[in-house]
Amino acid sequence: VGREGATGRVDVNTLLPTTIMGKQVERGDFERCAGTSQEKANELCWQIVGEIERGVKEKDFHLRTRTAIHALQRHMDLKHIVPVAARTQVAPLLYTAITETEDLDQLLIRNFCKVLARILKPKDGVLLPIELPWRPLYQLINCNYFGKARTPQTPLCRNLGGSLVALARQARRYFNDAANDEMMAELRPLCCPQDMSILKAQGFMSLLLKRTNADVMKYVEEAMGMWTWVVAYYDWDLLWTA
């Protein structure tokens, strides 16, 4: 640890062992499944899903869940198909682990977000048959980037923000139909042109509003009215067009 610490390259993946299903696993073991048949690949996929489920249930995020998530990521990197049933089972588990686990390591949040965003991405335009709550994700982003002044405002983990944004862009497809009204009720009190909190409200509206709702257009007029409140600020214009 001392030698690696001097180079600044220490992370949770190098410090912790890799075990899955009670056995020590070398990093190259999963790469060797590249030449396996789809049937064997599916069998391996369901073993990984079982490990993720057990890890989340036991709250063993740093070892069992982390190793299984990395195995699933390698499985997808090798272009193996992850069945819809497996994705449907894993997605709510990971989403809950990311958004509702108190003091979860930021490295794990980032890595879990990357994999979950890939799982949630529609295949051939078809969404998974699940529903995700919007508020836990909103609170997670709000806590990490808009917390009280007495708490650190800059996350320790590099690229955490990008991973959370990638997750939000996929997860918002799975919010319920009432989510937009609930979000706007939460954000409207922040929309005051004399306060910097309006930029926070604008960012969340741009990031979390569900575009596929039939009623989403009713917010366009409201948004266009706010657009004129701030002038000569490129970020303000950019977020409205995101």
mmCIF file of N, CA and C in Angstrom, residues 17-148:
data_model
loop_
_atom_site.group_PDB
_atom_site.id
_atom_site.type_symbol
_atom_site.label_atom_id
_atom_site.label_comp_id
_atom_site.label_asym_id
_atom_site.label_seq_id
_atom_site.Cartn_x
_atom_site.Cartn_y
_atom_site.Cartn_z
ATOM 1 N N PRO A 17 -9.486 -8.000 -2.055
ATOM 2 C CA PRO A 17 -9.380 -9.225 -2.861
ATOM 3 C C PRO A 17 -10.604 -9.413 -3.728
ATOM 4 N N THR A 18 -10.482 -10.250 -4.732
ATOM 5 C CA THR A 18 -11.630 -10.559 -5.595
ATOM 6 C C THR A 18 -12.066 -11.988 -5.331
ATOM 7 N N THR A 19 -13.256 -12.158 -4.763
ATOM 8 C CA THR A 19 -13.808 -13.479 -4.526
ATOM 9 C C THR A 19 -15.230 -13.488 -5.016
ATOM 10 N N ILE A 20 -15.647 -14.603 -5.555
ATOM 11 C CA ILE A 20 -17.022 -14.756 -5.989
ATOM 12 C C ILE A 20 -17.424 -16.200 -5.763
ATOM 13 N N MET A 21 -18.587 -16.380 -5.184
ATOM 14 C CA MET A 21 -19.106 -17.703 -4.873
ATOM 15 C C MET A 21 -18.132 -18.479 -3.991
ATOM 16 N N GLY A 22 -17.466 -17.718 -3.059
ATOM 17 C CA GLY A 22 -16.606 -18.362 -2.080
ATOM 18 C C GLY A 22 -15.249 -18.774 -2.601
ATOM 19 N N LYS A 23 -14.899 -18.436 -3.844
ATOM 20 C CA LYS A 23 -13.626 -18.848 -4.407
ATOM 21 C C LYS A 23 -12.832 -17.617 -4.836
ATOM 22 N N GLN A 24 -11.493 -17.744 -4.737
ATOM 23 C CA GLN A 24 -10.640 -16.673 -5.206
ATOM 24 C C GLN A 24 -10.688 -16.628 -6.728
ATOM 25 N N VAL A 25 -10.855 -15.429 -7.269
ATOM 26 C CA VAL A 25 -11.007 -15.273 -8.712
ATOM 27 C C VAL A 25 -9.927 -14.346 -9.232
ATOM 28 N N GLU A 26 -9.187 -14.783 -10.218
ATOM 29 C CA GLU A 26 -8.203 -13.936 -10.863
ATOM 30 C C GLU A 26 -8.902 -13.030 -11.867
ATOM 31 N N ARG A 27 -8.287 -11.894 -12.136
ATOM 32 C CA ARG A 27 -8.912 -10.925 -13.017
ATOM 33 C C ARG A 27 -9.100 -11.471 -14.425
ATOM 34 N N GLY A 28 -8.248 -12.373 -14.870
ATOM 35 C CA GLY A 28 -8.350 -12.878 -16.227
ATOM 36 C C GLY A 28 -9.363 -13.980 -16.403
ATOM 37 N N ASP A 29 -9.892 -14.530 -15.300
ATOM 38 C CA ASP A 29 -10.811 -15.668 -15.403
ATOM 39 C C ASP A 29 -12.052 -15.329 -16.209
ATOM 40 N N PHE A 30 -12.602 -14.123 -16.011
ATOM 41 C CA PHE A 30 -13.835 -13.769 -16.694
ATOM 42 C C PHE A 30 -13.587 -13.445 -18.161
ATOM 43 N N GLU A 31 -12.372 -12.958 -18.486
ATOM 44 C CA GLU A 31 -12.076 -12.687 -19.887
ATOM 45 C C GLU A 31 -12.067 -13.964 -20.716
ATOM 46 N N ARG A 32 -11.756 -15.088 -20.078
ATOM 47 C CA ARG A 32 -11.653 -16.336 -20.826
ATOM 48 C C ARG A 32 -13.013 -16.862 -21.281
ATOM 49 N N CYS A 33 -14.086 -16.240 -20.791
ATOM 50 C CA CYS A 33 -15.413 -16.692 -21.220
ATOM 51 C C CYS A 33 -15.797 -16.090 -22.563
ATOM 52 N N ALA A 34 -14.866 -15.337 -23.188
ATOM 53 C CA ALA A 34 -15.178 -14.703 -24.467
ATOM 54 C C ALA A 34 -15.527 -15.729 -25.533
ATOM 55 N N GLY A 35 -14.901 -16.905 -25.454
ATOM 56 C CA GLY A 35 -15.167 -17.912 -26.472
ATOM 57 C C GLY A 35 -16.236 -18.910 -26.091
ATOM 58 N N THR A 36 -16.968 -18.676 -25.021
ATOM 59 C CA THR A 36 -17.978 -19.625 -24.576
ATOM 60 C C THR A 36 -19.254 -19.439 -25.379
ATOM 61 N N SER A 37 -20.098 -20.458 -25.347
ATOM 62 C CA SER A 37 -21.378 -20.383 -26.036
ATOM 63 C C SER A 37 -22.316 -19.455 -25.277
ATOM 64 N N GLN A 38 -23.386 -19.026 -25.958
ATOM 65 C CA GLN A 38 -24.342 -18.139 -25.312
ATOM 66 C C GLN A 38 -25.026 -18.833 -24.144
ATOM 67 N N GLU A 39 -25.213 -20.150 -24.253
ATOM 68 C CA GLU A 39 -25.848 -20.891 -23.151
ATOM 69 C C GLU A 39 -24.986 -20.824 -21.899
ATOM 70 N N LYS A 40 -23.670 -21.045 -22.065
ATOM 71 C CA LYS A 40 -22.774 -20.973 -20.914
ATOM 72 C C LYS A 40 -22.667 -19.532 -20.406
ATOM 73 N N ALA A 41 -22.692 -18.588 -21.348
ATOM 74 C CA ALA A 41 -22.637 -17.189 -20.945
ATOM 75 C C ALA A 41 -23.859 -16.805 -20.118
ATOM 76 N N ASN A 42 -25.034 -17.304 -20.497
ATOM 77 C CA ASN A 42 -26.249 -17.037 -19.727
ATOM 78 C C ASN A 42 -26.170 -17.647 -18.336
ATOM 79 N N GLU A 43 -25.600 -18.836 -18.268
ATOM 80 C CA GLU A 43 -25.442 -19.488 -16.962
ATOM 81 C C GLU A 43 -24.537 -18.654 -16.063
ATOM 82 N N LEU A 44 -23.424 -18.172 -16.627
ATOM 83 C CA LEU A 44 -22.525 -17.319 -15.859
ATOM 84 C C LEU A 44 -23.220 -16.025 -15.453
ATOM 85 N N CYS A 45 -24.018 -15.461 -16.361
ATOM 86 C CA CYS A 45 -24.731 -14.220 -16.081
ATOM 87 C C CYS A 45 -25.650 -14.375 -14.869
ATOM 88 N N TRP A 46 -26.386 -15.480 -14.804
ATOM 89 C CA TRP A 46 -27.305 -15.686 -13.692
ATOM 90 C C TRP A 46 -26.551 -15.947 -12.386
ATOM 91 N N GLN A 47 -25.360 -16.542 -12.471
ATOM 92 C CA GLN A 47 -24.534 -16.682 -11.268
ATOM 93 C C GLN A 47 -24.120 -15.303 -10.746
ATOM 94 N N ILE A 48 -23.758 -14.430 -11.671
ATOM 95 C CA ILE A 48 -23.366 -13.074 -11.276
ATOM 96 C C ILE A 48 -24.543 -12.336 -10.661
ATOM 97 N N VAL A 49 -25.730 -12.477 -11.277
ATOM 98 C CA VAL A 49 -26.932 -11.833 -10.742
ATOM 99 C C VAL A 49 -27.214 -12.323 -9.322
ATOM 100 N N GLY A 50 -27.057 -13.621 -9.104
ATOM 101 C CA GLY A 50 -27.259 -14.166 -7.765
ATOM 102 C C GLY A 50 -26.287 -13.588 -6.756
ATOM 103 N N GLU A 51 -25.027 -13.379 -7.183
ATOM 104 C CA GLU A 51 -24.038 -12.782 -6.296
ATOM 105 C C GLU A 51 -24.385 -11.336 -5.973
ATOM 106 N N ILE A 52 -24.855 -10.588 -6.964
ATOM 107 C CA ILE A 52 -25.258 -9.207 -6.712
ATOM 108 C C ILE A 52 -26.414 -9.161 -5.723
ATOM 109 N N GLU A 53 -27.387 -10.033 -5.914
ATOM 110 C CA GLU A 53 -28.551 -10.067 -5.022
ATOM 111 C C GLU A 53 -28.139 -10.391 -3.592
ATOM 112 N N ARG A 54 -27.254 -11.385 -3.435
ATOM 113 C CA ARG A 54 -26.794 -11.730 -2.086
ATOM 114 C C ARG A 54 -25.958 -10.607 -1.480
ATOM 115 N N GLY A 55 -25.102 -10.004 -2.294
ATOM 116 C CA GLY A 55 -24.260 -8.934 -1.778
ATOM 117 C C GLY A 55 -25.062 -7.738 -1.299
ATOM 118 N N VAL A 56 -26.078 -7.342 -2.060
ATOM 119 C CA VAL A 56 -26.923 -6.207 -1.666
ATOM 120 C C VAL A 56 -27.732 -6.552 -0.429
ATOM 121 N N LYS A 57 -28.261 -7.769 -0.394
ATOM 122 C CA LYS A 57 -29.065 -8.192 0.762
ATOM 123 C C LYS A 57 -28.231 -8.210 2.033
ATOM 124 N N GLU A 58 -26.974 -8.655 1.924
ATOM 125 C CA GLU A 58 -26.082 -8.723 3.083
ATOM 126 C C GLU A 58 -25.356 -7.409 3.339
ATOM 127 N N LYS A 59 -25.565 -6.416 2.460
ATOM 128 C CA LYS A 59 -24.870 -5.125 2.533
ATOM 129 C C LYS A 59 -23.354 -5.302 2.461
ATOM 130 N N ASP A 60 -22.937 -6.309 1.734
ATOM 131 C CA ASP A 60 -21.508 -6.558 1.511
ATOM 132 C C ASP A 60 -21.129 -5.886 0.185
ATOM 133 N N PHE A 61 -21.061 -4.559 0.226
ATOM 134 C CA PHE A 61 -20.848 -3.805 -1.008
ATOM 135 C C PHE A 61 -19.392 -3.784 -1.444
ATOM 136 N N HIS A 62 -18.457 -3.803 -0.481
ATOM 137 C CA HIS A 62 -17.052 -3.651 -0.829
ATOM 138 C C HIS A 62 -16.423 -4.928 -1.358
ATOM 139 N N LEU A 63 -17.032 -6.061 -1.115
ATOM 140 C CA LEU A 63 -16.415 -7.305 -1.574
ATOM 141 C C LEU A 63 -17.320 -8.070 -2.525
ATOM 142 N N ARG A 64 -18.376 -8.677 -2.005
ATOM 143 C CA ARG A 64 -19.214 -9.524 -2.845
ATOM 144 C C ARG A 64 -19.897 -8.737 -3.962
ATOM 145 N N THR A 65 -20.565 -7.633 -3.600
ATOM 146 C CA THR A 65 -21.281 -6.861 -4.616
ATOM 147 C C THR A 65 -20.315 -6.227 -5.610
ATOM 148 N N ARG A 66 -19.229 -5.654 -5.104
ATOM 149 C CA ARG A 66 -18.258 -5.009 -5.984
ATOM 150 C C ARG A 66 -17.687 -5.992 -6.994
ATOM 151 N N THR A 67 -17.320 -7.183 -6.528
ATOM 152 C CA THR A 67 -16.739 -8.182 -7.426
ATOM 153 C C THR A 67 -17.747 -8.652 -8.460
ATOM 154 N N ALA A 68 -18.991 -8.863 -8.024
ATOM 155 C CA ALA A 68 -20.025 -9.315 -8.956
ATOM 156 C C ALA A 68 -20.341 -8.242 -9.994
ATOM 157 N N ILE A 69 -20.350 -6.967 -9.581
ATOM 158 C CA ILE A 69 -20.606 -5.879 -10.520
ATOM 159 C C ILE A 69 -19.502 -5.806 -11.563
ATOM 160 N N HIS A 70 -18.272 -5.973 -11.145
ATOM 161 C CA HIS A 70 -17.165 -5.960 -12.100
ATOM 162 C C HIS A 70 -17.264 -7.159 -13.047
ATOM 163 N N ALA A 71 -17.696 -8.285 -12.529
ATOM 164 C CA ALA A 71 -17.876 -9.444 -13.394
ATOM 165 C C ALA A 71 -18.961 -9.193 -14.429
ATOM 166 N N LEU A 72 -20.053 -8.548 -14.013
ATOM 167 C CA LEU A 72 -21.128 -8.225 -14.949
ATOM 168 C C LEU A 72 -20.656 -7.222 -16.001
ATOM 169 N N GLN A 73 -19.851 -6.266 -15.579
ATOM 170 C CA GLN A 73 -19.319 -5.293 -16.532
ATOM 171 C C GLN A 73 -18.436 -5.976 -17.577
ATOM 172 N N ARG A 74 -17.581 -6.888 -17.152
ATOM 173 C CA ARG A 74 -16.744 -7.613 -18.106
ATOM 174 C C ARG A 74 -17.592 -8.491 -19.013
ATOM 175 N N HIS A 75 -18.645 -9.074 -18.439
ATOM 176 C CA HIS A 75 -19.562 -9.900 -19.218
ATOM 177 C C HIS A 75 -20.176 -9.082 -20.357
ATOM 178 N N MET A 76 -20.601 -7.857 -20.060
ATOM 179 C CA MET A 76 -21.187 -6.999 -21.089
ATOM 180 C C MET A 76 -20.126 -6.487 -22.059
ATOM 181 N N ASP A 77 -18.923 -6.226 -21.549
ATOM 182 C CA ASP A 77 -17.843 -5.770 -22.428
ATOM 183 C C ASP A 77 -17.497 -6.818 -23.485
ATOM 184 N N LEU A 78 -17.704 -8.091 -23.150
ATOM 185 C CA LEU A 78 -17.436 -9.172 -24.096
ATOM 186 C C LEU A 78 -18.607 -9.399 -25.050
ATOM 187 N N LYS A 79 -19.582 -8.465 -25.022
ATOM 188 C CA LYS A 79 -20.715 -8.473 -25.950
ATOM 189 C C LYS A 79 -21.671 -9.638 -25.731
ATOM 190 N N HIS A 80 -21.656 -10.222 -24.532
ATOM 191 C CA HIS A 80 -22.649 -11.246 -24.217
ATOM 192 C C HIS A 80 -23.976 -10.570 -23.885
ATOM 193 N N ILE A 81 -25.049 -11.204 -24.257
ATOM 194 C CA ILE A 81 -26.383 -10.662 -24.004
ATOM 195 C C ILE A 81 -26.768 -10.904 -22.546
ATOM 196 N N VAL A 82 -27.231 -9.843 -21.902
ATOM 197 C CA VAL A 82 -27.781 -9.973 -20.550
ATOM 198 C C VAL A 82 -29.289 -10.066 -20.693
ATOM 199 N N PRO A 83 -29.896 -11.199 -20.331
ATOM 200 C CA PRO A 83 -31.341 -11.367 -20.530
ATOM 201 C C PRO A 83 -32.158 -10.265 -19.858
ATOM 202 N N VAL A 84 -33.308 -9.972 -20.439
ATOM 203 C CA VAL A 84 -34.187 -8.941 -19.878
ATOM 204 C C VAL A 84 -34.563 -9.275 -18.440
ATOM 205 N N ALA A 85 -34.814 -10.551 -18.167
ATOM 206 C CA ALA A 85 -35.180 -10.952 -16.804
ATOM 207 C C ALA A 85 -34.057 -10.656 -15.820
ATOM 208 N N ALA A 86 -32.814 -10.866 -16.253
ATOM 209 C CA ALA A 86 -31.667 -10.595 -15.384
ATOM 210 C C ALA A 86 -31.509 -9.099 -15.152
ATOM 211 N N ARG A 87 -31.666 -8.314 -16.208
ATOM 212 C CA ARG A 87 -31.577 -6.858 -16.072
ATOM 213 C C ARG A 87 -32.695 -6.328 -15.178
ATOM 214 N N THR A 88 -33.888 -6.901 -15.329
ATOM 215 C CA THR A 88 -35.029 -6.486 -14.515
ATOM 216 C C THR A 88 -34.795 -6.794 -13.041
ATOM 217 N N GLN A 89 -34.103 -7.878 -12.759
ATOM 218 C CA GLN A 89 -33.836 -8.261 -11.377
ATOM 219 C C GLN A 89 -32.729 -7.418 -10.749
ATOM 220 N N VAL A 90 -31.713 -7.092 -11.542
ATOM 221 C CA VAL A 90 -30.548 -6.389 -11.006
ATOM 222 C C VAL A 90 -30.812 -4.895 -10.841
ATOM 223 N N ALA A 91 -31.516 -4.287 -11.798
ATOM 224 C CA ALA A 91 -31.650 -2.829 -11.822
ATOM 225 C C ALA A 91 -32.210 -2.234 -10.518
ATOM 226 N N PRO A 92 -33.354 -2.710 -9.998
ATOM 227 C CA PRO A 92 -33.861 -2.119 -8.752
ATOM 228 C C PRO A 92 -32.925 -2.332 -7.571
ATOM 229 N N LEU A 93 -32.235 -3.483 -7.538
ATOM 230 C CA LEU A 93 -31.297 -3.749 -6.449
ATOM 231 C C LEU A 93 -30.159 -2.733 -6.444
ATOM 232 N N LEU A 94 -29.561 -2.527 -7.621
ATOM 233 C CA LEU A 94 -28.449 -1.590 -7.721
ATOM 234 C C LEU A 94 -28.900 -0.155 -7.458
ATOM 235 N N TYR A 95 -30.064 0.193 -7.976
ATOM 236 C CA TYR A 95 -30.573 1.558 -7.790
ATOM 237 C C TYR A 95 -30.784 1.853 -6.308
ATOM 238 N N THR A 96 -31.343 0.887 -5.599
ATOM 239 C CA THR A 96 -31.551 1.049 -4.155
ATOM 240 C C THR A 96 -30.228 1.132 -3.418
ATOM 241 N N ALA A 97 -29.270 0.295 -3.801
ATOM 242 C CA ALA A 97 -27.953 0.306 -3.149
ATOM 243 C C ALA A 97 -27.267 1.654 -3.346
ATOM 244 N N ILE A 98 -27.367 2.208 -4.545
ATOM 245 C CA ILE A 98 -26.705 3.475 -4.853
ATOM 246 C C ILE A 98 -27.362 4.639 -4.125
ATOM 247 N N THR A 99 -28.677 4.699 -4.158
ATOM 248 C CA THR A 99 -29.384 5.900 -3.707
ATOM 249 C C THR A 99 -29.796 5.875 -2.235
ATOM 250 N N GLU A 100 -29.868 4.693 -1.636
ATOM 251 C CA GLU A 100 -30.417 4.622 -0.282
ATOM 252 C C GLU A 100 -29.463 4.039 0.745
ATOM 253 N N THR A 101 -28.241 3.675 0.340
ATOM 254 C CA THR A 101 -27.257 3.163 1.291
ATOM 255 C C THR A 101 -26.507 4.331 1.905
ATOM 256 N N GLU A 102 -26.571 4.451 3.204
ATOM 257 C CA GLU A 102 -25.937 5.567 3.889
ATOM 258 C C GLU A 102 -24.413 5.427 3.858
ATOM 259 N N ASP A 103 -23.734 6.504 3.470
ATOM 260 C CA ASP A 103 -22.266 6.572 3.467
ATOM 261 C C ASP A 103 -21.628 5.510 2.581
ATOM 262 N N LEU A 104 -22.258 5.189 1.459
ATOM 263 C CA LEU A 104 -21.642 4.265 0.512
ATOM 264 C C LEU A 104 -20.424 4.937 -0.112
ATOM 265 N N ASP A 105 -19.330 4.185 -0.233
ATOM 266 C CA ASP A 105 -18.088 4.716 -0.778
ATOM 267 C C ASP A 105 -18.326 5.332 -2.159
ATOM 268 N N GLN A 106 -17.750 6.512 -2.397
ATOM 269 C CA GLN A 106 -17.976 7.211 -3.654
ATOM 270 C C GLN A 106 -17.425 6.435 -4.849
ATOM 271 N N LEU A 107 -16.350 5.697 -4.659
ATOM 272 C CA LEU A 107 -15.838 4.855 -5.743
ATOM 273 C C LEU A 107 -16.858 3.799 -6.141
ATOM 274 N N LEU A 108 -17.521 3.227 -5.142
ATOM 275 C CA LEU A 108 -18.537 2.223 -5.433
ATOM 276 C C LEU A 108 -19.747 2.856 -6.108
ATOM 277 N N ILE A 109 -20.147 4.036 -5.646
ATOM 278 C CA ILE A 109 -21.264 4.729 -6.287
ATOM 279 C C ILE A 109 -20.954 4.960 -7.762
ATOM 280 N N ARG A 110 -19.757 5.443 -8.042
ATOM 281 C CA ARG A 110 -19.385 5.709 -9.432
ATOM 282 C C ARG A 110 -19.406 4.432 -10.266
ATOM 283 N N ASN A 111 -18.787 3.372 -9.758
ATOM 284 C CA ASN A 111 -18.716 2.124 -10.525
ATOM 285 C C ASN A 111 -20.085 1.484 -10.698
ATOM 286 N N PHE A 112 -20.903 1.518 -9.652
ATOM 287 C CA PHE A 112 -22.244 0.950 -9.744
ATOM 288 C C PHE A 112 -23.097 1.754 -10.729
ATOM 289 N N CYS A 113 -22.945 3.081 -10.719
ATOM 290 C CA CYS A 113 -23.720 3.927 -11.640
ATOM 291 C C CYS A 113 -23.395 3.601 -13.090
ATOM 292 N N LYS A 114 -22.122 3.389 -13.384
ATOM 293 C CA LYS A 114 -21.720 3.094 -14.759
ATOM 294 C C LYS A 114 -22.407 1.832 -15.278
ATOM 295 N N VAL A 115 -22.413 0.787 -14.440
ATOM 296 C CA VAL A 115 -23.013 -0.475 -14.856
ATOM 297 C C VAL A 115 -24.528 -0.358 -14.920
ATOM 298 N N LEU A 116 -25.121 0.304 -13.937
ATOM 299 C CA LEU A 116 -26.581 0.424 -13.900
ATOM 300 C C LEU A 116 -27.092 1.233 -15.098
ATOM 301 N N ALA A 117 -26.359 2.272 -15.499
ATOM 302 C CA ALA A 117 -26.780 3.048 -16.666
ATOM 303 C C ALA A 117 -26.821 2.171 -17.911
ATOM 304 N N ARG A 118 -25.881 1.250 -18.034
ATOM 305 C CA ARG A 118 -25.872 0.336 -19.183
ATOM 306 C C ARG A 118 -27.033 -0.648 -19.108
ATOM 307 N N ILE A 119 -27.352 -1.085 -17.903
ATOM 308 C CA ILE A 119 -28.448 -2.036 -17.727
ATOM 309 C C ILE A 119 -29.791 -1.390 -18.056
ATOM 310 N N LEU A 120 -29.958 -0.125 -17.664
ATOM 311 C CA LEU A 120 -31.231 0.567 -17.858
ATOM 312 C C LEU A 120 -31.441 1.045 -19.291
ATOM 313 N N LYS A 121 -30.372 1.127 -20.060
ATOM 314 C CA LYS A 121 -30.498 1.632 -21.428
ATOM 315 C C LYS A 121 -31.417 0.733 -22.246
ATOM 316 N N PRO A 122 -32.429 1.299 -22.898
ATOM 317 C CA PRO A 122 -33.378 0.466 -23.667
ATOM 318 C C PRO A 122 -32.689 -0.303 -24.791
ATOM 319 N N LYS A 123 -33.112 -1.516 -24.977
ATOM 320 C CA LYS A 123 -32.638 -2.330 -26.089
ATOM 321 C C LYS A 123 -33.722 -2.379 -27.153
ATOM 322 N N ASP A 124 -33.383 -1.949 -28.356
ATOM 323 C CA ASP A 124 -34.351 -1.882 -29.457
ATOM 324 C C ASP A 124 -35.571 -1.039 -29.069
ATOM 325 N N GLY A 125 -35.323 -0.016 -28.239
ATOM 326 C CA GLY A 125 -36.404 0.889 -27.859
ATOM 327 C C GLY A 125 -37.355 0.365 -26.807
ATOM 328 N N VAL A 126 -37.058 -0.799 -26.222
ATOM 329 C CA VAL A 126 -37.959 -1.417 -25.239
ATOM 330 C C VAL A 126 -37.406 -1.203 -23.834
ATOM 331 N N LEU A 127 -38.242 -0.621 -22.957
ATOM 332 C CA LEU A 127 -37.848 -0.388 -21.573
ATOM 333 C C LEU A 127 -38.050 -1.643 -20.735
ATOM 334 N N LEU A 128 -37.346 -1.697 -19.618
ATOM 335 C CA LEU A 128 -37.551 -2.783 -18.671
ATOM 336 C C LEU A 128 -38.883 -2.580 -17.940
ATOM 337 N N PRO A 129 -39.541 -3.659 -17.534
ATOM 338 C CA PRO A 129 -40.835 -3.532 -16.821
ATOM 339 C C PRO A 129 -40.647 -3.222 -15.343
ATOM 340 N N ILE A 130 -40.022 -2.079 -15.057
ATOM 341 C CA ILE A 130 -39.778 -1.673 -13.672
ATOM 342 C C ILE A 130 -40.152 -0.212 -13.496
ATOM 343 N N GLU A 131 -40.245 0.214 -12.241
ATOM 344 C CA GLU A 131 -40.497 1.615 -11.908
ATOM 345 C C GLU A 131 -39.529 2.016 -10.804
ATOM 346 N N LEU A 132 -38.879 3.164 -10.973
ATOM 347 C CA LEU A 132 -37.885 3.637 -10.016
ATOM 348 C C LEU A 132 -38.354 4.951 -9.398
ATOM 349 N N PRO A 133 -38.119 5.165 -8.109
ATOM 350 C CA PRO A 133 -38.490 6.434 -7.481
ATOM 351 C C PRO A 133 -37.481 7.529 -7.831
ATOM 352 N N TRP A 134 -37.951 8.736 -8.074
ATOM 353 C CA TRP A 134 -37.048 9.818 -8.452
ATOM 354 C C TRP A 134 -36.381 10.488 -7.264
ATOM 355 N N ARG A 135 -37.066 10.541 -6.123
ATOM 356 C CA ARG A 135 -36.575 11.341 -5.004
ATOM 357 C C ARG A 135 -35.237 10.855 -4.431
ATOM 358 N N PRO A 136 -34.996 9.533 -4.259
ATOM 359 C CA PRO A 136 -33.688 9.112 -3.723
ATOM 360 C C PRO A 136 -32.513 9.568 -4.589
ATOM 361 N N LEU A 137 -32.666 9.526 -5.918
ATOM 362 C CA LEU A 137 -31.593 9.975 -6.796
ATOM 363 C C LEU A 137 -31.414 11.489 -6.690
ATOM 364 N N TYR A 138 -32.508 12.208 -6.623
ATOM 365 C CA TYR A 138 -32.453 13.664 -6.433
ATOM 366 C C TYR A 138 -31.725 14.001 -5.131
ATOM 367 N N GLN A 139 -32.051 13.296 -4.056
ATOM 368 C CA GLN A 139 -31.428 13.576 -2.766
ATOM 369 C C GLN A 139 -29.946 13.226 -2.768
ATOM 370 N N LEU A 140 -29.575 12.173 -3.465
ATOM 371 C CA LEU A 140 -28.164 11.792 -3.540
ATOM 372 C C LEU A 140 -27.343 12.873 -4.243
ATOM 373 N N ILE A 141 -27.830 13.344 -5.396
ATOM 374 C CA ILE A 141 -27.116 14.399 -6.125
ATOM 375 C C ILE A 141 -27.114 15.696 -5.317
ATOM 376 N N ASN A 142 -28.238 16.015 -4.710
ATOM 377 C CA ASN A 142 -28.359 17.232 -3.917
ATOM 378 C C ASN A 142 -27.391 17.220 -2.740
ATOM 379 N N CYS A 143 -27.254 16.066 -2.086
ATOM 380 C CA CYS A 143 -26.382 15.949 -0.922
ATOM 381 C C CYS A 143 -24.913 16.098 -1.312
ATOM 382 N N ASN A 144 -24.531 15.515 -2.446
ATOM 383 C CA ASN A 144 -23.124 15.530 -2.848
ATOM 384 C C ASN A 144 -22.684 16.864 -3.447
ATOM 385 N N TYR A 145 -23.607 17.593 -4.079
ATOM 386 C CA TYR A 145 -23.201 18.794 -4.801
ATOM 387 C C TYR A 145 -23.854 20.082 -4.309
ATOM 388 N N PHE A 146 -24.900 19.980 -3.496
ATOM 389 C CA PHE A 146 -25.566 21.181 -3.005
ATOM 390 C C PHE A 146 -25.817 21.080 -1.506
ATOM 391 N N GLY A 147 -24.902 20.454 -0.786
ATOM 392 C CA GLY A 147 -25.077 20.272 0.645
ATOM 393 C C GLY A 147 -24.822 21.544 1.429
ATOM 394 N N LYS A 148 -24.907 21.443 2.745
ATOM 395 C CA LYS A 148 -24.663 22.589 3.605
ATOM 396 C C LYS A 148 -23.196 23.007 3.506
#
